[in-house]
XYZ file of C-alpha atoms in Angstrom:
258
model
C 272.613 243.916 217.372
C 275.770 245.734 218.524
C 273.733 247.987 220.783
C 271.960 244.984 222.267
C 275.289 243.215 222.875
C 276.770 246.335 224.481
C 273.703 246.702 226.699
C 273.924 243.026 227.713
C 277.659 243.368 228.489
C 277.057 246.533 230.496
C 274.270 244.853 232.436
C 276.513 241.850 233.122
C 279.400 244.062 234.209
C 277.041 246.104 236.401
C 275.656 243.032 238.013
C 279.144 241.740 238.843
C 281.121 244.909 239.645
C 278.307 247.343 240.521
C 277.036 250.298 238.484
C 279.209 251.295 235.497
C 279.510 254.858 234.282
C 278.830 255.392 230.544
C 280.729 257.785 228.386
C 279.081 260.647 226.530
C 279.360 258.784 223.254
C 277.657 255.677 224.629
C 274.857 257.770 226.082
C 274.360 259.566 222.745
C 274.273 256.266 220.849
C 271.799 254.784 223.327
C 269.558 257.897 223.132
C 269.610 257.804 219.317
C 268.671 254.122 219.251
C 265.780 254.691 221.669
C 264.404 257.600 219.591
C 264.754 255.594 216.400
C 262.830 252.662 217.869
C 260.209 255.016 219.280
C 259.616 256.713 215.925
C 259.414 253.420 214.064
C 256.381 252.386 216.186
C 254.218 255.146 214.573
C 254.947 253.831 211.068
C 254.231 250.187 211.800
C 252.084 248.723 208.997
C 251.953 252.031 207.085
C 252.237 251.772 203.291
C 252.068 254.986 201.266
C 249.491 254.656 198.455
C 248.313 257.154 195.839
C 244.689 258.153 196.623
C 243.777 258.411 192.931
C 244.454 254.705 192.524
C 242.222 253.668 195.442
C 238.858 251.905 194.752
C 236.092 254.504 194.871
C 233.038 253.462 196.893
C 229.401 254.573 196.341
C 227.111 254.699 193.266
C 228.384 256.562 190.249
C 227.311 256.862 186.629
C 224.270 254.856 185.503
C 223.918 253.186 188.874
C 223.644 256.591 190.522
C 220.958 257.744 188.054
C 219.031 254.514 188.589
C 219.201 254.984 192.353
C 217.851 258.539 191.999
C 214.941 257.293 189.834
C 214.097 254.614 192.402
C 214.114 257.190 195.200
C 211.821 259.524 193.206
C 209.443 256.626 192.449
C 209.289 255.674 196.119
C 208.564 259.298 196.998
C 205.676 259.430 194.494
C 204.240 256.173 195.864
C 204.483 257.571 199.380
C 202.563 260.709 198.319
C 199.843 258.597 196.632
C 199.591 256.423 199.724
C 199.217 259.539 201.858
C 196.414 260.857 199.622
C 194.557 257.526 199.752
C 194.934 257.449 203.523
C 193.521 260.969 203.830
C 190.573 260.062 201.572
C 189.837 256.969 203.640
C 190.096 259.005 206.825
C 187.909 261.892 205.594
C 185.310 260.161 203.377
C 184.914 256.662 204.765
C 185.877 257.898 208.240
C 187.860 254.903 209.380
C 189.408 255.581 212.773
C 190.583 253.778 215.897
C 186.955 253.057 216.861
C 186.033 251.560 213.497
C 184.172 252.999 210.518
C 181.816 255.887 211.285
C 179.974 255.842 207.940
C 179.206 252.143 207.346
C 179.014 248.751 209.020
C 179.971 245.341 207.647
C 178.081 242.345 209.060
C 178.933 238.664 208.876
C 175.676 237.952 207.011
C 176.886 240.076 204.091
C 174.828 243.132 205.020
C 176.393 246.513 204.307
C 174.758 249.242 206.399
C 175.286 252.955 205.771
C 174.985 255.018 208.937
C 174.815 258.432 207.280
C 173.774 260.147 204.057
C 175.773 258.597 201.196
C 176.481 260.065 197.764
C 176.672 257.394 195.059
C 176.532 257.328 191.293
C 175.619 253.809 190.157
C 174.780 250.883 192.462
C 175.115 247.310 191.180
C 173.549 244.922 193.740
C 174.696 241.322 193.742
C 172.529 238.407 192.633
C 169.290 238.180 194.662
C 170.293 241.107 196.849
C 168.030 243.654 198.526
C 168.302 247.394 199.054
C 166.206 248.590 201.992
C 165.986 250.957 204.931
C 165.933 250.600 208.697
C 162.899 249.454 210.577
C 160.248 252.163 211.033
C 162.313 254.524 208.850
C 161.851 255.561 205.242
C 164.451 254.899 202.576
C 165.005 258.235 200.835
C 166.669 258.176 197.407
C 167.344 261.570 195.815
C 168.821 262.462 192.434
C 170.673 265.753 192.030
C 168.728 267.231 189.084
C 168.792 263.789 187.459
C 166.198 261.006 187.236
C 166.396 258.004 189.528
C 166.580 254.854 187.404
C 166.005 251.279 188.598
C 166.963 248.786 185.910
C 167.219 245.020 185.638
C 167.780 243.652 182.172
C 165.362 245.378 179.804
C 162.965 246.407 182.571
C 163.494 249.976 183.719
C 161.742 252.289 186.185
C 162.603 255.982 185.855
C 161.449 258.547 188.433
C 161.721 262.216 187.456
C 160.390 265.496 188.818
C 157.154 265.504 186.824
C 156.708 261.915 185.659
C 157.410 258.267 186.377
C 157.924 255.886 183.469
C 158.118 252.084 183.369
C 159.634 250.259 180.409
C 159.355 246.487 180.101
C 159.183 243.924 177.317
C 157.373 241.273 179.355
C 154.841 243.303 181.375
C 154.490 244.477 184.946
C 152.509 243.831 188.131
C 151.852 245.869 191.269
C 151.322 244.053 194.571
C 149.953 245.138 197.910
C 152.934 244.627 200.280
C 150.654 243.636 203.166
C 148.179 241.304 201.468
C 150.283 240.386 198.391
C 147.183 240.925 196.247
C 147.664 242.088 192.673
C 146.565 245.702 192.354
C 147.507 246.201 188.725
C 148.840 243.854 186.077
C 149.456 243.801 182.348
C 149.119 240.034 182.160
C 146.013 240.094 179.993
C 146.149 236.405 179.132
C 145.006 235.278 182.588
C 142.588 238.085 183.507
C 140.986 241.228 182.151
C 142.655 244.563 182.498
C 141.017 246.788 185.143
C 142.085 250.240 186.172
C 143.111 250.414 189.826
C 140.714 251.968 192.282
C 140.919 255.747 192.137
C 142.389 255.876 188.616
C 139.947 257.677 186.311
C 141.899 257.826 183.058
C 144.609 255.932 181.202
C 146.996 257.672 178.793
C 148.556 255.389 176.165
C 149.993 255.861 172.699
C 148.853 252.490 171.392
C 146.674 249.732 172.864
C 145.849 246.286 171.485
C 142.920 244.503 173.143
C 139.764 242.527 172.387
C 137.322 244.994 173.907
C 137.057 248.200 175.899
C 134.152 248.603 178.330
C 133.144 250.937 181.132
C 131.156 250.473 184.304
C 127.391 250.343 184.093
C 127.081 253.703 185.874
C 129.782 255.660 183.975
C 130.513 256.712 180.414
C 133.383 255.512 178.255
C 135.253 258.518 176.878
C 138.087 258.217 174.367
C 139.928 261.529 173.891
C 142.935 262.357 171.729
C 144.856 265.550 171.035
C 145.556 264.698 167.407
C 144.389 261.766 165.310
C 142.691 258.625 166.632
C 142.694 255.370 164.689
C 140.401 252.528 165.760
C 141.088 249.353 163.791
C 139.757 245.830 164.182
C 141.069 242.738 162.421
C 137.588 241.172 162.340
C 135.567 244.368 162.526
C 134.775 247.124 165.021
C 131.568 246.941 167.053
C 130.435 249.953 169.082
C 127.513 249.433 171.435
C 126.022 251.728 174.018
C 122.919 253.570 175.115
C 124.164 256.716 173.389
C 127.077 256.999 170.969
C 128.516 260.463 170.353
C 131.453 261.602 168.215
C 132.953 265.061 168.763
C 135.825 266.111 166.492
C 137.471 269.253 165.269
C 138.167 267.984 161.751
C 137.001 265.240 159.425
C 135.834 261.747 160.305
C 136.744 258.873 157.989
C 135.156 255.406 158.042
C 136.692 252.537 156.055
C 135.311 249.015 155.909
C 135.479 245.917 153.719
C 132.984 245.354 152.204
C 130.558 247.823 153.862
C 129.696 249.888 156.922
C 126.527 248.934 158.788
């Protein structure tokens, strides 16, 4: 305040009587006040604080370990996502131009455009598996049988045999005329061998009668033992009846054989 008053008085005296010369002491005091004010500007708002008492930012302790676990989990998910993407790109071949291996149609049709390797196929209700027009549908099993199954009915195709298993019977149709070529529905019609089939190999047959054509013989051959049994009797009729066997022949009847 004294320095300010002295400066104001000097300015007033200078303005009235012209410039005033300052003594060495006044100049030293003025210089010291200027330096003091200049140095105080650098410390404006500065409060010395101990750094150890400051609030520490960041994740430490359990929060830090949890953050590391989350980062590792995200990294694993990213790797799995990358593997799935590579599989989709390499196997299904999905690219910018669409899927190179299959087509999806609005009607629900799924079309494979190349050779596909599958294990088990479960078609939906009333669905159809077929090939292209004028092209064959080739189904191949790698050293394993090809099995078509619906319920208890099963068709198995192997290298040296084809077997059909069904509890209710089977029928074969001509795809062009829809005529029945072969059927096991014996209640509505007699059983006839299809044209070109000369022999029938069965383990057990239950029927009312067995006949042959008028121009051919009826031959019944077995590798082991043959049993012919009738609930109401067995009648064998023919122009010539011959029995050829390697062992014994046994006839049983109640009450007699005639």
